[in-house]
Short mmCIF file of C-alpha atoms in Angstrom, two decimals:
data_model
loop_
_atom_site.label_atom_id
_atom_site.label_comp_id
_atom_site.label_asym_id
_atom_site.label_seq_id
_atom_site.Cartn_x
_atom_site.Cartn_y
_atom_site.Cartn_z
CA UNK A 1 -21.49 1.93 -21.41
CA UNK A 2 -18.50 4.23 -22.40
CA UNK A 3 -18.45 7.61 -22.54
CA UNK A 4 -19.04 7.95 -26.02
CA UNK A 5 -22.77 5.82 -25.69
CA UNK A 6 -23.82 7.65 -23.60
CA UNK A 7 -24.16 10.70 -21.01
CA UNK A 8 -25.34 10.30 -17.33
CA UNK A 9 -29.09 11.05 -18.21
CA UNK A 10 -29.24 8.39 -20.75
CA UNK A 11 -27.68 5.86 -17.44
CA UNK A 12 -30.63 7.40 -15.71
CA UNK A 13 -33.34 7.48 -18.30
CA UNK A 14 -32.36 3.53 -18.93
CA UNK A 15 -31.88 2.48 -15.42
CA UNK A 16 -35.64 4.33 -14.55
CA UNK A 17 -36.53 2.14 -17.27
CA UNK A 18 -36.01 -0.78 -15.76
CA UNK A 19 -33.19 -2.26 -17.69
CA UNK A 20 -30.44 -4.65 -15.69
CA UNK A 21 -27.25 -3.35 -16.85
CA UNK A 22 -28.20 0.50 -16.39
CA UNK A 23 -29.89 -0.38 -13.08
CA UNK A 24 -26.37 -2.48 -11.42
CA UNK A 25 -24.56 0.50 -12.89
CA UNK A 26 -26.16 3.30 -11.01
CA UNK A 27 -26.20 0.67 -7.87
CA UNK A 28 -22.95 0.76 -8.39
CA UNK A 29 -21.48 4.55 -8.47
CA UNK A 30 -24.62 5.74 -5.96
CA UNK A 31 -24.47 3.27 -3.32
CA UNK A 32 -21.37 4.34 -2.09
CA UNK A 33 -22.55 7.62 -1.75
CA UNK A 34 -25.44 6.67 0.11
CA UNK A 35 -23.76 4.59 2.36
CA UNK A 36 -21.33 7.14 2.95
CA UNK A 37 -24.40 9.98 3.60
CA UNK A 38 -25.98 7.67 6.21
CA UNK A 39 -23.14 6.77 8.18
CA UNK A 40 -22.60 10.11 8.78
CA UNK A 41 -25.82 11.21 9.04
CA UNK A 42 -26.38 8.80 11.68
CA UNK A 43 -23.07 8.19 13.37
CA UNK A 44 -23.36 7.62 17.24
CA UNK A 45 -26.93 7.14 16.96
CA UNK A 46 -29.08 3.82 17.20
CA UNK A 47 -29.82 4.14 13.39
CA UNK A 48 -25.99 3.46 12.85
CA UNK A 49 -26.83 -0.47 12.48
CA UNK A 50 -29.59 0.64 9.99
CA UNK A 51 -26.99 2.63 7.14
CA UNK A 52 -26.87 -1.07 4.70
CA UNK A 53 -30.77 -1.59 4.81
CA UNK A 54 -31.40 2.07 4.48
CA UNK A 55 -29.23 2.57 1.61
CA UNK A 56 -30.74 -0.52 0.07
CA UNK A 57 -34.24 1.48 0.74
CA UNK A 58 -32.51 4.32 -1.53
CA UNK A 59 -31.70 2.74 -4.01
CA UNK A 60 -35.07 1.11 -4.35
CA UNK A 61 -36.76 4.14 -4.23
CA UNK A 62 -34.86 5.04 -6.84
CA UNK A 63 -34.59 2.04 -9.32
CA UNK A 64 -38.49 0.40 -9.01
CA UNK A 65 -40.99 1.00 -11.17
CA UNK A 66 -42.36 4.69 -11.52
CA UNK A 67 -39.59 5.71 -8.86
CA UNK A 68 -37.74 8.51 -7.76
CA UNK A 69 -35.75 8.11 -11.13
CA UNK A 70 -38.62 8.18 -13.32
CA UNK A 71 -39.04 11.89 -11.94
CA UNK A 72 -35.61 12.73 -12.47
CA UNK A 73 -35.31 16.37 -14.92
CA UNK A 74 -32.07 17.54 -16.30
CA UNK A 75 -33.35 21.47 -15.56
CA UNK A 76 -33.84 20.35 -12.03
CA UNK A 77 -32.33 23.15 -9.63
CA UNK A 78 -28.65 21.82 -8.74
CA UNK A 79 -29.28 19.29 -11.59
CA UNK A 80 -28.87 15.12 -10.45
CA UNK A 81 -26.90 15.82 -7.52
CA UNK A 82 -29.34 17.98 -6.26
CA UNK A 83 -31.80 15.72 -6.50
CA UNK A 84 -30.43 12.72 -5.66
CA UNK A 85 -29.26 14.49 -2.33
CA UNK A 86 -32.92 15.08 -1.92
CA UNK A 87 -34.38 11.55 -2.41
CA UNK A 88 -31.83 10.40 0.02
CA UNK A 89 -32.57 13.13 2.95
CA UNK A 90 -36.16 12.23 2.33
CA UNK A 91 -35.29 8.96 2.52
CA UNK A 92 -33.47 8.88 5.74
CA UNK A 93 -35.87 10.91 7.31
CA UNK A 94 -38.44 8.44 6.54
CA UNK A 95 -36.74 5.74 8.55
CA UNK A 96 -35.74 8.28 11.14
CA UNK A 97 -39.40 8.73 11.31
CA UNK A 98 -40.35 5.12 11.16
CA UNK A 99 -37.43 4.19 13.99
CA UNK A 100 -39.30 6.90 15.95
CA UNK A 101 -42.33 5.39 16.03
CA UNK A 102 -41.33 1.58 16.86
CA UNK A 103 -38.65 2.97 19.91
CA UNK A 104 -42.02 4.74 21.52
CA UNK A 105 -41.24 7.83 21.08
CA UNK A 106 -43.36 11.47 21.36
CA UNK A 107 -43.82 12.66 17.94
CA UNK A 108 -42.24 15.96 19.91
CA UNK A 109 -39.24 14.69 19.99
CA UNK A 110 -39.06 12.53 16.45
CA UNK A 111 -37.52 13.96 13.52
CA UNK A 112 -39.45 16.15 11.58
CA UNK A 113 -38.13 18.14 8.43
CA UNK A 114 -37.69 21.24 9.79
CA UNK A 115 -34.96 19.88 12.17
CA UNK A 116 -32.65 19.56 9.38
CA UNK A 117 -31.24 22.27 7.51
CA UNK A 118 -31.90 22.24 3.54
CA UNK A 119 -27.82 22.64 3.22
CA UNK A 120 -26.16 21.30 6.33
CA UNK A 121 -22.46 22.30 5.04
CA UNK A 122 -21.21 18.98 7.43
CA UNK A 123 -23.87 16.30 5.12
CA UNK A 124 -22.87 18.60 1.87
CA UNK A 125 -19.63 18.15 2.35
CA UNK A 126 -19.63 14.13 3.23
CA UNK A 127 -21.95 13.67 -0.15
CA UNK A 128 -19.46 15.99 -2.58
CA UNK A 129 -16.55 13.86 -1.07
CA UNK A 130 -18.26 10.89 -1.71
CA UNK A 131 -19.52 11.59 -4.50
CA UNK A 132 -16.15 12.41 -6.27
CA UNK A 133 -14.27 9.53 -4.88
CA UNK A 134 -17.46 7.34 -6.58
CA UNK A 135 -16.87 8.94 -9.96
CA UNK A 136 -12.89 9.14 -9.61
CA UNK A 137 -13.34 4.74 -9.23
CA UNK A 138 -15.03 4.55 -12.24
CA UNK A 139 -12.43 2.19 -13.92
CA UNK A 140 -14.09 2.81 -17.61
CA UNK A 141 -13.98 6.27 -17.86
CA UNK A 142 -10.67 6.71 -15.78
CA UNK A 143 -7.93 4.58 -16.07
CA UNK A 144 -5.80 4.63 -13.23
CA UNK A 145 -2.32 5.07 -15.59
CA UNK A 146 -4.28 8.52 -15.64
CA UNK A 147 -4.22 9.23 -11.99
CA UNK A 148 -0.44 9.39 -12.68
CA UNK A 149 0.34 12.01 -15.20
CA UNK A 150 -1.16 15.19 -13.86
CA UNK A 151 -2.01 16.44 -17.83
CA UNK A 152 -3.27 12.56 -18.76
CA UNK A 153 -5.48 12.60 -15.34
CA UNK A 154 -6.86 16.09 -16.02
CA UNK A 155 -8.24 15.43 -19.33
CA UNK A 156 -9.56 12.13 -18.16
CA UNK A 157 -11.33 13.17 -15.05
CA UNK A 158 -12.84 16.17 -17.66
CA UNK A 159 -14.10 13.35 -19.45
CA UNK A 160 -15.63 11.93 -16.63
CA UNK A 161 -17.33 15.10 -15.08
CA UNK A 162 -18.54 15.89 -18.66
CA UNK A 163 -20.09 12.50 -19.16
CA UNK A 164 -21.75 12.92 -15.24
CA UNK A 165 -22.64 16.40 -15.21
CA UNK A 166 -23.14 17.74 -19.01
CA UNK A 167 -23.14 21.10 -19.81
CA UNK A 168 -20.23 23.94 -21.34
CA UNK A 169 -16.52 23.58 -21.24
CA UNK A 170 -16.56 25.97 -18.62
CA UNK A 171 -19.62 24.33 -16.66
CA UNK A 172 -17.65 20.89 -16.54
CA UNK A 173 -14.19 22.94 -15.88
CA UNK A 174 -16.33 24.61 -12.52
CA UNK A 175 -17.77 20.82 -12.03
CA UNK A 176 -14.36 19.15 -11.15
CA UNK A 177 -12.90 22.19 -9.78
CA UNK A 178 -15.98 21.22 -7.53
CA UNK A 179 -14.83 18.02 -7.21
CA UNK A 180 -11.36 18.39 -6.46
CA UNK A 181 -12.23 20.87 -3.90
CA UNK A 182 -14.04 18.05 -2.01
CA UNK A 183 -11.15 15.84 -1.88
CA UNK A 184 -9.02 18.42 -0.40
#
């Protein structure tokens, strides 16, 4: 899909749908980010070994039928990213949960959703950065002769941000500011 098919809720809309292409697509740009999430989430923990299954577990939850995709709403507080973020925290707590319960231990001590913070600024930050390292790979929408002419690479990664996060000129200007910010 180019930019010009499409925006990112149409990729979403189609890849709820069920539909191959769409589905490899958002595989493709969110696993990453998942991966990335969980690693950090769980670094020096005995769920490290669990971050590829898990993420597969995400991406299921959000790609099968009636799934977390299906619910998906473009006035949704934060819009996507917001709520992706929150179908992978409830994710990972799940299997937080569900390691709890096969290592024998209290429900005291297991994981519950009040021990993590709605915005922990150290997971926030890991899912921005990986989240704008996933869109600045996307090969379609931003060529890397772009990444070498500061003017060229602007206007592309514009492009990109508009096509991922749609809204005013001034929206998608504050959206990659975002971005870049996270890559600092």
């Amino acid at each position: 899909m180019s930019p010009g098919e499409t925006t990112r809720w149409t990729l979403i809309r189609r890849a709820a749908a069920g539909l191959a292409p769409e589905q490899e697509e958002f595989a493709l740009l969110y696993g990453p980010v998942v991966r990335s999430y969980l690693g950090a989430r769980w670094r020096n923990t005995r769920l490290a070994s669990e971050v590829e299954d898990a993420a597969q577990d995400v991406l299921l939850a959000c790609l099968k039928h009636d799934g977390a995709l299906s619910r998906a709403d473009p006035a949704w507080p934060g819009g996507f990213h917001a709520f992706f973020r929150g179908v992978l925290a409830k994710t990972a707590l799940q299997a937080e949960r569900r390691h709890a319960r096969h290592r024998d231990i209290p429900p005291a001590v297991a994981p519950s959703l009040d021990d993590l913070p709605a915005d922990d600024p150290g997971l926030s930050t890991i899912f921005g950065r990986a989240l704008a390292e996933a869109l600045l790979r996307e090969p379609e929408r931003l060529p890397n002769q772009y990444r070498q002419v500061g003017k060229e690479f602007r206007e592309a990664l514009l492009e990109v941000v508009a096509f991922h996060h749609p809204g005013t000129p001034e929206e998608v200007e504050a959206a990659a500011e975002r971005l870049l910010a996270n890559l600092a």
